[in-house]
PDB file of C-alpha atoms in Angstrom:
ATOM      1  CA  MET A   1     -26.636  40.687   2.224  1.00  0.00           C
ATOM      2  CA  GLU A   2     -22.655  41.665   0.520  1.00  0.00           C
ATOM      3  CA  VAL A   3     -21.173  40.325   4.074  1.00  0.00           C
ATOM      4  CA  ALA A   4     -23.233  36.855   3.847  1.00  0.00           C
ATOM      5  CA  LYS A   5     -21.500  36.671   0.051  1.00  0.00           C
ATOM      6  CA  LEU A   6     -17.910  37.611   1.112  1.00  0.00           C
ATOM      7  CA  MET A   7     -19.009  34.639   3.976  1.00  0.00           C
ATOM      8  CA  VAL A   8     -19.848  32.221   1.295  1.00  0.00           C
ATOM      9  CA  LEU A   9     -16.705  33.307  -0.543  1.00  0.00           C
ATOM     10  CA  ILE A  10     -14.028  32.474   2.099  1.00  0.00           C
ATOM     11  CA  ALA A  11     -15.717  29.189   2.588  1.00  0.00           C
ATOM     12  CA  VAL A  12     -15.213  28.443  -0.249  1.00  0.00           C
ATOM     13  CA  VAL A  13     -11.610  29.696  -0.624  1.00  0.00           C
ATOM     14  CA  MET A  14     -11.109  28.009   2.789  1.00  0.00           C
ATOM     15  CA  ALA A  15     -12.359  24.451   1.834  1.00  0.00           C
ATOM     16  CA  ALA A  16     -10.564  24.109  -1.895  1.00  0.00           C
ATOM     17  CA  ALA A  17      -7.503  24.874  -0.108  1.00  0.00           C
ATOM     18  CA  MET A  18      -7.278  22.259   2.268  1.00  0.00           C
ATOM     19  CA  PRO A  19      -5.451  18.833   1.606  1.00  0.00           C
ATOM     20  CA  ARG A  20      -8.001  16.342   0.585  1.00  0.00           C
ATOM     21  CA  PRO A  21      -6.744  12.999   2.976  1.00  0.00           C
ATOM     22  CA  SER A  22      -6.701  10.916  -0.511  1.00  0.00           C
ATOM     23  CA  GLN A  23      -4.013  12.711  -1.758  1.00  0.00           C
ATOM     24  CA  ALA A  24      -2.559  14.160   1.483  1.00  0.00           C
ATOM     25  CA  GLN A  25      -2.242  10.843   3.130  1.00  0.00           C
ATOM     26  CA  ASN A  26      -1.435   8.959  -0.234  1.00  0.00           C
ATOM     27  CA  SER A  27       2.006  10.204  -1.315  1.00  0.00           C
ATOM     28  CA  PRO A  28       5.307   8.389  -2.334  1.00  0.00           C
ATOM     29  CA  LYS A  29       6.753   9.401   1.662  1.00  0.00           C
ATOM     30  CA  ASP A  30       3.616   8.156   3.203  1.00  0.00           C
ATOM     31  CA  TYR A  31       4.240   4.744   1.822  1.00  0.00           C
ATOM     32  CA  VAL A  32       8.115   4.410   2.116  1.00  0.00           C
ATOM     33  CA  ASP A  33       8.093   5.602   5.745  1.00  0.00           C
ATOM     34  CA  LEU A  34       5.553   3.801   6.858  1.00  0.00           C
ATOM     35  CA  HIS A  35       7.790   0.760   5.072  1.00  0.00           C
ATOM     36  CA  ASN A  36      10.566   1.513   6.371  1.00  0.00           C
ATOM     37  CA  ALA A  37       9.306   2.333  10.483  1.00  0.00           C
ATOM     38  CA  ALA A  38       8.172  -1.730   9.575  1.00  0.00           C
ATOM     39  CA  ARG A  39      11.600  -2.537   8.527  1.00  0.00           C
ATOM     40  CA  ALA A  40      14.070  -0.510  11.345  1.00  0.00           C
ATOM     41  CA  ALA A  41      12.100  -2.775  13.874  1.00  0.00           C
ATOM     42  CA  VAL A  42      13.523  -5.922  12.790  1.00  0.00           C
ATOM     43  CA  GLY A  43      16.600  -4.550  11.801  1.00  0.00           C
ATOM     44  CA  VAL A  44      16.184  -4.266   8.282  1.00  0.00           C
ATOM     45  CA  GLY A  45      17.808  -1.410   5.837  1.00  0.00           C
ATOM     46  CA  PRO A  46      15.218   1.420   3.904  1.00  0.00           C
ATOM     47  CA  VAL A  47      13.022   1.169   1.114  1.00  0.00           C
ATOM     48  CA  THR A  48      13.533   3.946  -1.575  1.00  0.00           C
ATOM     49  CA  TRP A  49      10.686   4.614  -4.352  1.00  0.00           C
ATOM     50  CA  ASP A  50      10.900   3.697  -7.738  1.00  0.00           C
ATOM     51  CA  SER A  51       8.979   5.866 -10.241  1.00  0.00           C
ATOM     52  CA  SER A  52       9.468   2.650 -12.827  1.00  0.00           C
ATOM     53  CA  VAL A  53       7.248   0.269 -10.073  1.00  0.00           C
ATOM     54  CA  GLN A  54       4.862   3.092  -9.118  1.00  0.00           C
ATOM     55  CA  ALA A  55       3.928   3.038 -13.173  1.00  0.00           C
ATOM     56  CA  PHE A  56       3.330  -0.554 -13.318  1.00  0.00           C
ATOM     57  CA  ALA A  57       1.394  -0.284  -9.694  1.00  0.00           C
ATOM     58  CA  GLU A  58      -0.386   2.522 -10.940  1.00  0.00           C
ATOM     59  CA  ASN A  59      -1.153   0.606 -14.145  1.00  0.00           C
ATOM     60  CA  TYR A  60      -2.565  -2.227 -12.666  1.00  0.00           C
ATOM     61  CA  ALA A  61      -4.434  -0.592 -10.086  1.00  0.00           C
ATOM     62  CA  ARG A  62      -6.099   1.677 -12.888  1.00  0.00           C
ATOM     63  CA  GLN A  63      -7.273  -2.424 -14.296  1.00  0.00           C
ATOM     64  CA  ARG A  64      -8.811  -2.660 -10.705  1.00  0.00           C
ATOM     65  CA  ILE A  65     -11.122   0.550 -10.970  1.00  0.00           C
ATOM     66  CA  GLY A  66     -13.715  -0.937 -12.345  1.00  0.00           C
ATOM     67  CA  ASP A  67     -14.354  -3.889 -10.175  1.00  0.00           C
ATOM     68  CA  CYS A  68     -12.044  -3.402  -7.083  1.00  0.00           C
ATOM     69  CA  ARG A  69     -11.113  -7.027  -6.572  1.00  0.00           C
ATOM     70  CA  LEU A  70      -8.650  -8.881  -5.086  1.00  0.00           C
ATOM     71  CA  ILE A  71      -7.084 -10.327  -7.647  1.00  0.00           C
ATOM     72  CA  HIS A  72      -2.988 -10.413  -8.047  1.00  0.00           C
ATOM     73  CA  SER A  73      -1.339  -8.714 -11.277  1.00  0.00           C
ATOM     74  CA  THR A  74      -0.048 -10.983 -13.557  1.00  0.00           C
ATOM     75  CA  ASN A  75       3.742 -10.712 -15.761  1.00  0.00           C
ATOM     76  CA  ARG A  76       5.090  -9.160 -12.593  1.00  0.00           C
ATOM     77  CA  ASN A  77       8.920  -8.946 -14.243  1.00  0.00           C
ATOM     78  CA  ASN A  78      10.462 -10.131 -10.808  1.00  0.00           C
ATOM     79  CA  LEU A  79       8.218  -7.385  -8.342  1.00  0.00           C
ATOM     80  CA  GLY A  80       6.918  -8.218  -5.260  1.00  0.00           C
ATOM     81  CA  GLU A  81       3.467  -7.560  -4.919  1.00  0.00           C
ATOM     82  CA  ASN A  82       1.298  -6.704  -1.894  1.00  0.00           C
ATOM     83  CA  ILE A  83      -2.648  -5.692  -2.352  1.00  0.00           C
ATOM     84  CA  PHE A  84      -5.633  -4.087   0.332  1.00  0.00           C
ATOM     85  CA  TRP A  85      -9.269  -3.673  -0.238  1.00  0.00           C
ATOM     86  CA  GLY A  86     -11.396  -1.477   1.794  1.00  0.00           C
ATOM     87  CA  SER A  87     -14.930  -0.417   1.672  1.00  0.00           C
ATOM     88  CA  GLY A  88     -16.092   3.178   1.445  1.00  0.00           C
ATOM     89  CA  SER A  89     -13.373   5.797   0.155  1.00  0.00           C
ATOM     90  CA  SER A  90     -11.248   7.020   3.522  1.00  0.00           C
ATOM     91  CA  TRP A  91      -8.531   4.377   3.175  1.00  0.00           C
ATOM     92  CA  THR A  92      -5.062   5.540   2.769  1.00  0.00           C
ATOM     93  CA  ALA A  93      -1.248   3.759   2.754  1.00  0.00           C
ATOM     94  CA  ALA A  94      -1.500   4.084   6.326  1.00  0.00           C
ATOM     95  CA  ASP A  95      -4.188   1.831   6.889  1.00  0.00           C
ATOM     96  CA  ALA A  96      -2.886  -0.604   3.972  1.00  0.00           C
ATOM     97  CA  VAL A  97       0.356  -0.395   5.478  1.00  0.00           C
ATOM     98  CA  ARG A  98      -0.238  -1.366   8.865  1.00  0.00           C
ATOM     99  CA  TRP A  99      -2.992  -4.258   7.901  1.00  0.00           C
ATOM    100  CA  TRP A 100       0.146  -5.787   6.235  1.00  0.00           C
ATOM    101  CA  VAL A 101       2.250  -5.033   9.005  1.00  0.00           C
ATOM    102  CA  GLY A 102      -0.424  -6.521  11.168  1.00  0.00           C
ATOM    103  CA  GLU A 103       0.533  -9.532  10.248  1.00  0.00           C
ATOM    104  CA  LYS A 104       4.086  -9.802  12.435  1.00  0.00           C
ATOM    105  CA  ASN A 105       1.675 -11.409  15.185  1.00  0.00           C
ATOM    106  CA  TYR A 106       1.300 -13.919  12.634  1.00  0.00           C
ATOM    107  CA  TYR A 107       5.075 -14.802  11.629  1.00  0.00           C
ATOM    108  CA  ASN A 108       7.393 -17.246  13.774  1.00  0.00           C
ATOM    109  CA  TYR A 109      10.819 -16.317  12.827  1.00  0.00           C
ATOM    110  CA  ALA A 110      12.118 -19.804  14.408  1.00  0.00           C
ATOM    111  CA  THR A 111      10.055 -21.283  11.915  1.00  0.00           C
ATOM    112  CA  ASN A 112       9.909 -19.122   9.416  1.00  0.00           C
ATOM    113  CA  SER A 113       6.244 -19.849   8.916  1.00  0.00           C
ATOM    114  CA  CYS A 114       2.938 -18.494   9.674  1.00  0.00           C
ATOM    115  CA  SER A 115       0.248 -19.479  12.765  1.00  0.00           C
ATOM    116  CA  GLN A 116      -1.570 -21.897  11.442  1.00  0.00           C
ATOM    117  CA  GLY A 117      -4.379 -20.843   9.576  1.00  0.00           C
ATOM    118  CA  LYS A 118      -3.260 -17.030   8.981  1.00  0.00           C
ATOM    119  CA  VAL A 119      -1.206 -15.219   6.425  1.00  0.00           C
ATOM    120  CA  CYS A 120       1.886 -13.277   7.136  1.00  0.00           C
ATOM    121  CA  GLY A 121       3.199 -13.184   3.394  1.00  0.00           C
ATOM    122  CA  HIS A 122       2.327  -9.223   3.493  1.00  0.00           C
ATOM    123  CA  TYR A 123       3.892  -8.842   6.370  1.00  0.00           C
ATOM    124  CA  THR A 124       7.243 -10.687   5.497  1.00  0.00           C
ATOM    125  CA  GLN A 125       7.267  -8.669   2.164  1.00  0.00           C
ATOM    126  CA  VAL A 126       7.042  -4.908   3.458  1.00  0.00           C
ATOM    127  CA  VAL A 127      10.103  -6.001   5.778  1.00  0.00           C
ATOM    128  CA  TRP A 128      11.971  -8.109   2.644  1.00  0.00           C
ATOM    129  CA  ARG A 129      15.569  -7.527   3.110  1.00  0.00           C
ATOM    130  CA  ALA A 130      16.778  -7.740  -0.574  1.00  0.00           C
ATOM    131  CA  SER A 131      13.078  -5.668  -1.231  1.00  0.00           C
ATOM    132  CA  THR A 132      14.926  -2.157  -1.552  1.00  0.00           C
ATOM    133  CA  ARG A 133      12.522  -0.401  -4.099  1.00  0.00           C
ATOM    134  CA  ILE A 134       9.025  -0.043  -3.997  1.00  0.00           C
ATOM    135  CA  GLY A 135       6.017   1.733  -6.148  1.00  0.00           C
ATOM    136  CA  CYS A 136       2.514   1.682  -4.918  1.00  0.00           C
ATOM    137  CA  ALA A 137      -0.783   2.936  -6.113  1.00  0.00           C
ATOM    138  CA  ARG A 138      -4.472   3.527  -4.807  1.00  0.00           C
ATOM    139  CA  VAL A 139      -7.862   4.084  -6.460  1.00  0.00           C
ATOM    140  CA  VAL A 140     -11.554   4.865  -5.214  1.00  0.00           C
ATOM    141  CA  CYS A 141     -13.041   1.979  -7.324  1.00  0.00           C
ATOM    142  CA  ASN A 142     -16.432   3.254  -9.634  1.00  0.00           C
ATOM    143  CA  ASN A 143     -19.978   2.466  -8.240  1.00  0.00           C
ATOM    144  CA  ASN A 144     -18.920   2.875  -4.467  1.00  0.00           C
ATOM    145  CA  LEU A 145     -17.192  -0.537  -4.342  1.00  0.00           C
ATOM    146  CA  GLY A 146     -14.366   0.602  -2.281  1.00  0.00           C
ATOM    147  CA  VAL A 147     -10.615   1.516  -2.385  1.00  0.00           C
ATOM    148  CA  PHE A 148      -8.233  -0.712  -4.014  1.00  0.00           C
ATOM    149  CA  ILE A 149      -3.808  -0.272  -3.036  1.00  0.00           C
ATOM    150  CA  THR A 150      -1.122  -2.403  -4.417  1.00  0.00           C
ATOM    151  CA  CYS A 151       2.357  -1.526  -4.052  1.00  0.00           C
ATOM    152  CA  ASN A 152       5.313  -3.147  -5.712  1.00  0.00           C
ATOM    153  CA  TYR A 153       8.217  -4.615  -4.645  1.00  0.00           C
ATOM    154  CA  LYS A 154      11.560  -4.696  -6.863  1.00  0.00           C
ATOM    155  CA  PRO A 155      13.202  -7.286  -6.049  1.00  0.00           C
ATOM    156  CA  ALA A 156      10.654  -9.098  -5.075  1.00  0.00           C
ATOM    157  CA  GLY A 157      10.657 -10.968  -1.853  1.00  0.00           C
ATOM    158  CA  ASN A 158       8.697 -13.988  -0.800  1.00  0.00           C
ATOM    159  CA  ILE A 159      11.449 -16.502  -1.676  1.00  0.00           C
ATOM    160  CA  ILE A 160      10.622 -20.301  -1.089  1.00  0.00           C
ATOM    161  CA  GLY A 161      13.421 -21.350   1.495  1.00  0.00           C
ATOM    162  CA  GLN A 162      14.833 -17.743   2.569  1.00  0.00           C
ATOM    163  CA  ARG A 163      14.152 -15.884   5.709  1.00  0.00           C
ATOM    164  CA  PRO A 164      12.414 -12.160   4.837  1.00  0.00           C
ATOM    165  CA  TYR A 165      15.745 -10.571   7.480  1.00  0.00           C
TER     166      TYR A 165
END
């Protein structure tokens, strides 16, 4: 009987010590590395993490925790913004950034436009040369409404008439 209790105790300690995906895969480094990989692919310099931009993102993500709606924030103080929603609770930084970068398929550099009927502004914000600082946040929304992820960019990109790179 003592051996069984000891085995249960060991299992509980091991489970508690294992990193949870919601924390281990959503660090500032995860967001920065994923952005910088997409930026390097088109010859754009890296972004760095900015704690003041992160604070803005966290504040806004907390506002969405009750409804998880894909609504952009207002009064962004010259910050660009990408938002993401996924059902369930396991979506990560990598999922959001890959989704945004996946819009690359719809971006035409020669015409600086998106394919007809497609969205590519999330991608262009990720690779916007002048946007050099980012801050992101992730929340699991109440009542199993999903995951909301937001990244903000300083200064904002997607300036009409300009190319991202």
